[in-house]
XYZ file of C-alpha atoms in Angstrom:
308
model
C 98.139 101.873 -99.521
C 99.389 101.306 -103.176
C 102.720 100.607 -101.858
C 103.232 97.917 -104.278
C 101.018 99.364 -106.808
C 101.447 97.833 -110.901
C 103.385 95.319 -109.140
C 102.435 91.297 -110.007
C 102.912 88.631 -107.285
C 103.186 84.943 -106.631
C 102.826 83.485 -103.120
C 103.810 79.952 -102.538
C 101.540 79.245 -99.861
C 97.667 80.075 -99.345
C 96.629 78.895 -95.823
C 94.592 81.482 -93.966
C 97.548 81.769 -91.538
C 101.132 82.980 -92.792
C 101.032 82.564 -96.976
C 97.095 83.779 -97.399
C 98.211 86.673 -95.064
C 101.201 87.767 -97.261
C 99.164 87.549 -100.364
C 96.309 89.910 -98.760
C 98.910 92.405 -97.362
C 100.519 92.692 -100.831
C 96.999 92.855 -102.973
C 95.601 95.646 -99.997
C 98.727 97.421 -101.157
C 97.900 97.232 -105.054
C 99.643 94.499 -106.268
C 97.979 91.980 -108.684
C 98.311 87.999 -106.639
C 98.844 84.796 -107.305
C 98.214 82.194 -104.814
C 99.182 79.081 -104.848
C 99.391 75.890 -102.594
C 99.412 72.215 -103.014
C 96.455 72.051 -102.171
C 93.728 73.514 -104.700
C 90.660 74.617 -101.990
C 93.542 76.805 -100.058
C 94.796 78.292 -103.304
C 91.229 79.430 -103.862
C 89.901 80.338 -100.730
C 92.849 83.019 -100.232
C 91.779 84.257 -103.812
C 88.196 84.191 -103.066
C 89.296 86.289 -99.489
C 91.248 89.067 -101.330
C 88.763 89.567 -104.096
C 86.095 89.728 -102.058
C 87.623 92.948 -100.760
C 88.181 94.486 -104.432
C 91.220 93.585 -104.725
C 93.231 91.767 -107.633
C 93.974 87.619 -107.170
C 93.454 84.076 -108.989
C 94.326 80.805 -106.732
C 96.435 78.031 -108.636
C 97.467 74.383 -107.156
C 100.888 73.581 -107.455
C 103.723 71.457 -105.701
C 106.217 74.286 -105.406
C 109.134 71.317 -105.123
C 107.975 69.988 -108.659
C 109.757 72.292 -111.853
C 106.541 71.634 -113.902
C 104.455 72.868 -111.505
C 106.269 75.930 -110.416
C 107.242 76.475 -114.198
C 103.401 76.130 -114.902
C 102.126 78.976 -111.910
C 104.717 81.517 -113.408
C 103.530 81.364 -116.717
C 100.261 81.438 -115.778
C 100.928 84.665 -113.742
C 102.975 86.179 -116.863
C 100.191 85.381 -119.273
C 97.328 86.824 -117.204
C 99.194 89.826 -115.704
C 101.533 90.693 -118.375
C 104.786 90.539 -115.836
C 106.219 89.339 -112.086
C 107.783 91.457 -109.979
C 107.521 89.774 -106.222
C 107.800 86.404 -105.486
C 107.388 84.645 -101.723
C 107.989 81.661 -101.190
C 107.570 79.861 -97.951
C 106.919 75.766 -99.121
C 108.688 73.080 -97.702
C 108.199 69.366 -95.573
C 108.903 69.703 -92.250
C 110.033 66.439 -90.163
C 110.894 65.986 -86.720
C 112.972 62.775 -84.858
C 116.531 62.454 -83.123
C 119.160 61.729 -85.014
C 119.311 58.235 -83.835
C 116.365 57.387 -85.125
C 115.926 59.534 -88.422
C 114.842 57.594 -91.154
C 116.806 58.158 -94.698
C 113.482 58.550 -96.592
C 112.050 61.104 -94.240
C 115.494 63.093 -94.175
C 115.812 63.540 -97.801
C 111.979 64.748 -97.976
C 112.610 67.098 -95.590
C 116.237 68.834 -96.672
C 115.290 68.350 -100.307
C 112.254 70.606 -100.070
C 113.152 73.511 -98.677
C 116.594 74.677 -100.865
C 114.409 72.273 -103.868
C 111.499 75.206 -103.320
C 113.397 78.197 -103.101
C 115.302 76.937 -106.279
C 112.716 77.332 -108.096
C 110.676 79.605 -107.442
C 113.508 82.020 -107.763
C 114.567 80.455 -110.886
C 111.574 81.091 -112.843
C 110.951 83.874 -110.509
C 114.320 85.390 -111.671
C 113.645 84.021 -115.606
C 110.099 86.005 -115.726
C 111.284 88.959 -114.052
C 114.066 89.222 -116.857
C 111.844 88.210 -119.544
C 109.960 91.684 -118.433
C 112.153 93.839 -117.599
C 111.392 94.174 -114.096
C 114.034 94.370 -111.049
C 112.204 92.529 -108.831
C 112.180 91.093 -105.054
C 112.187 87.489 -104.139
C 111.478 86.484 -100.665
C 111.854 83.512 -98.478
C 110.166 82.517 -95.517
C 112.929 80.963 -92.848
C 112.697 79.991 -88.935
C 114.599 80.251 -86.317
C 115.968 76.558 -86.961
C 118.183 78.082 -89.919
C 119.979 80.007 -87.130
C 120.395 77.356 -84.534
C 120.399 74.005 -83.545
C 117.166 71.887 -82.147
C 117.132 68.672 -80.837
C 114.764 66.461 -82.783
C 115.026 69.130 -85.358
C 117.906 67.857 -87.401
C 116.219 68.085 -90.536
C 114.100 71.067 -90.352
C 117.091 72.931 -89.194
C 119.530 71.753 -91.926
C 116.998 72.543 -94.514
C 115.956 75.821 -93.278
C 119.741 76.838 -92.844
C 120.550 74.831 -96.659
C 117.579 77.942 -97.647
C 118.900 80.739 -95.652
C 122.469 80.343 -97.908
C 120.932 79.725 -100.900
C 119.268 82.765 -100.783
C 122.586 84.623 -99.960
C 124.111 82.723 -103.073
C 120.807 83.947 -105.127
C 121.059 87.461 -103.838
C 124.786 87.769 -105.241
C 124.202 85.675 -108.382
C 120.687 88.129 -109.096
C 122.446 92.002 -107.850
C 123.872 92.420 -111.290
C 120.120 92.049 -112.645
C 118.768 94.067 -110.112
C 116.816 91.533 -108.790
C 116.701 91.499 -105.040
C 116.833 88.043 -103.112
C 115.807 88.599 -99.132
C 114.726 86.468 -96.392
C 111.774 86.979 -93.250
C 112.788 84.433 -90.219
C 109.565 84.309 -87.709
C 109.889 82.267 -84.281
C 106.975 80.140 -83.406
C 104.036 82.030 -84.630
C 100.636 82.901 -82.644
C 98.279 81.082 -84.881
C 100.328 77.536 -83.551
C 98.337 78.052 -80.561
C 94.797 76.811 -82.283
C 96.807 74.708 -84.966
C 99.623 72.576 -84.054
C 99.893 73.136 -80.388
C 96.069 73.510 -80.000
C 96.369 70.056 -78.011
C 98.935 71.334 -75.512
C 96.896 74.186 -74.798
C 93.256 72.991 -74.518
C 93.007 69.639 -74.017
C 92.594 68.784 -70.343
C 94.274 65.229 -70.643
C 97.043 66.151 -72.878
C 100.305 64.927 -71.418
C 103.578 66.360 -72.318
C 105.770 64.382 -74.607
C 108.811 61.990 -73.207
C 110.880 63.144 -76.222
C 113.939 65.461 -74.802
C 113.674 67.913 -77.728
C 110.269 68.830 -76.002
C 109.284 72.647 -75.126
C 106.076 73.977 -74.169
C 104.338 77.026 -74.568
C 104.708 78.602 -71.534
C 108.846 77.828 -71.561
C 108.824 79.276 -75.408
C 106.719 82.525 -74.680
C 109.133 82.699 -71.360
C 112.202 83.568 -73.932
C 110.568 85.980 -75.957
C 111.757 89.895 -75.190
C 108.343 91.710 -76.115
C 106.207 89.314 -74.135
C 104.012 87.557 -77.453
C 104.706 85.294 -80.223
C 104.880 86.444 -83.759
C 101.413 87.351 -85.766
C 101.346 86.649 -89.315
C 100.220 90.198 -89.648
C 104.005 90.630 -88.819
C 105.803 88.614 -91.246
C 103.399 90.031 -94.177
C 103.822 93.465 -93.268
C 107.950 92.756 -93.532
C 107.054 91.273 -96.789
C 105.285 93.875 -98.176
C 108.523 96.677 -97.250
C 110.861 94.102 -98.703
C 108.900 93.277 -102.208
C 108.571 97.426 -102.138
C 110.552 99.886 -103.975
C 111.572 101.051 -100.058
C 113.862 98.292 -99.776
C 115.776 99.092 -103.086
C 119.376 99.250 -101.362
C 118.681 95.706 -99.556
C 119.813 92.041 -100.613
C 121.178 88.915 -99.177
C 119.283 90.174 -95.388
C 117.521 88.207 -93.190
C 114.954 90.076 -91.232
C 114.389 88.383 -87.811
C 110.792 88.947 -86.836
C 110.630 87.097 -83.426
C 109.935 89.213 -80.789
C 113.329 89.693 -79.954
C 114.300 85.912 -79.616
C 117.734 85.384 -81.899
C 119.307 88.582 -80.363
C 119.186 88.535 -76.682
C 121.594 87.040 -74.534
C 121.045 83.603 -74.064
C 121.220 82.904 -70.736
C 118.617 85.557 -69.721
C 114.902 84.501 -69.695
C 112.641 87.143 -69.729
C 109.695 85.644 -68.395
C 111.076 85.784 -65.056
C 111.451 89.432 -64.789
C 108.149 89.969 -66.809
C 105.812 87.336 -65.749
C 103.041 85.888 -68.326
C 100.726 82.885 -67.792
C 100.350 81.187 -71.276
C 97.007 80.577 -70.276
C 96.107 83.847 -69.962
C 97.729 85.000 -72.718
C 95.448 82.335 -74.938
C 92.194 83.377 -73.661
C 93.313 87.061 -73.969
C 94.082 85.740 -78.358
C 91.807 86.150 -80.695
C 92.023 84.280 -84.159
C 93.384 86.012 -87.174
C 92.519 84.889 -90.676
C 94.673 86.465 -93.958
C 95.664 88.895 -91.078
C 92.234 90.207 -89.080
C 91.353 89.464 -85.995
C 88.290 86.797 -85.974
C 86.917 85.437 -82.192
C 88.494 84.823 -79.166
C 90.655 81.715 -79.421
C 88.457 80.547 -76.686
C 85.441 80.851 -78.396
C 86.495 79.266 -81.689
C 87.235 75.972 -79.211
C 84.173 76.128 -77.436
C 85.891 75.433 -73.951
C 87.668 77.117 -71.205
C 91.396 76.373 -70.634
C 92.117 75.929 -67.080
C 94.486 72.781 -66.487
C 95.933 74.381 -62.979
């Protein structure tokens, strides 16, 4: 506790999953929280979540790719809390196709966002943080796609890789400030498992996709060292040692929180030396929420999952 006490925040990104778990880890260690999303009943919620637990938090809606609106949250932050310190930003459109068939429009949403987002949030970030005299930490949110390449993930991956340089470029342009620019990169998190992929694991006539960039659940938890996918417990605790004063001597890393993913040999596949049925491993989930464990995953679906 009080880790990042006196400290003010901004989160871009207030789902109950990975943002509104960052902005609860930082305000449970003392810092004051702003959370914003595009979408204004997120925003809130997160707020409402935090303060109901005595800590410190208001919930703004913002487009974090529009200057206004990002120019907007910051000030609002600086006027209510006096100074920024930690800024996390995570915002971006994600798009998948081959590239065969990727469509200009889509393509430029997608690429734009990302390195658009980061821009500015660390530019005003940056511009507050000097304005009060703080050295402070910015932090962005990767994937594994900025390390690699994905079929069907053209896109994603050069946008997520255009964000992981740009915050290299930040962290040098920022050390003479003493501003710190760092990145988290998760792997496919937990919490897909009752969001996007919820489908793939529960419905009894799902049917696995024709496209060749395909992977399920089972062959992604097979290359995974420790044996689970990523909580967003995880990524908010590395968030909350890199906007700390206990990461003072780091800038321009990436932290891989993946379960071991980007650094074992590639060839190897654990699951075959350490077996685990992804089935088993759902109905053994429970939810999380801003980071605590809710019901069984099986339970908040209301069915069994047995497609054997």
């Amino acid at each position: 506790m009080d880790r990042l006490k006196n400290k003010v925040a901004i989160v871009f990104g207030a789902g109950p999953n990975i943002g509104g778990t960052i902005a609860h880890f930082l305000a449970r260690e003392g810092a004051r929280v702003c959370v914003t999303d595009v979408r204004e009943e997120a925003a809130v919620a997160a707020a409402d979540f935090i303060r109901e637990r005595g800590w410190e938090a208001f919930g703004m809606a913002g487009d974090a790719r529009r200057d206004e609106d990002v120019g907007r949250i910051v000030a609002a932050t600086v006027e209510r809390y006096g100074r920024l310190d930690i800024v996390v930003n995570m915002a971006g459109r994600v798009h998948w196709d081959d590239v065969l068939h990727m469509q200009r429009d889509d393509w430029d949403d997608s690429v734009a966002s990302f390195a658009t987002a980061g821009l500015l949030a660390t530019q005003h970030g940056a511009r507050a943080m000097l304005a009060c005299g703080a050295q402070g930490s910015i932090i962005h949110v990767m994937s594994t796609a900025a390390h690699f390449g994905e079929a069907d993930g053209a896109s994603y991956c050069a946008a997520k890789a255009g964000l992981l340089n740009f915050a290299r470029s930040a962290a040098m342009d920022l050390a003479h400030h003493g501003i710190r620019v760092n990145t988290i990169t998760p792997c496919s998190m937990e919490h897909q498992l009752w969001t996007t992929m919820r489908d793939e694991m529960f419905d009894p006539d799902w049917v696995q996709p024709a496209r060749r960039g395909f992977y399920s659940r089972q062959e992604y938890l097979d290359q995974l060292p420790l044996r689970r996918f990523p909580r967003a417990a995880d990524l908010a605790w590395a968030a909350v040692f890199l906007a700390s004063d206990e990461s003072s001597c780091m800038t321009g890393s990436d932290m891989a929180v993946d379960a071991g993913l980007r650094h074992k040999y590639p060839t190897w596949t654990p699951g075959r030396h350490d077996p685990r049925d992804i089935k088993d491993y759902a109905r053994a989930t429970r939810v999380t929420r801003y980071g605590e464990e809710q019901e069984l995953l099986t339970e908040l679906l209301g069915e069994p999952i047995d497609r054997s």
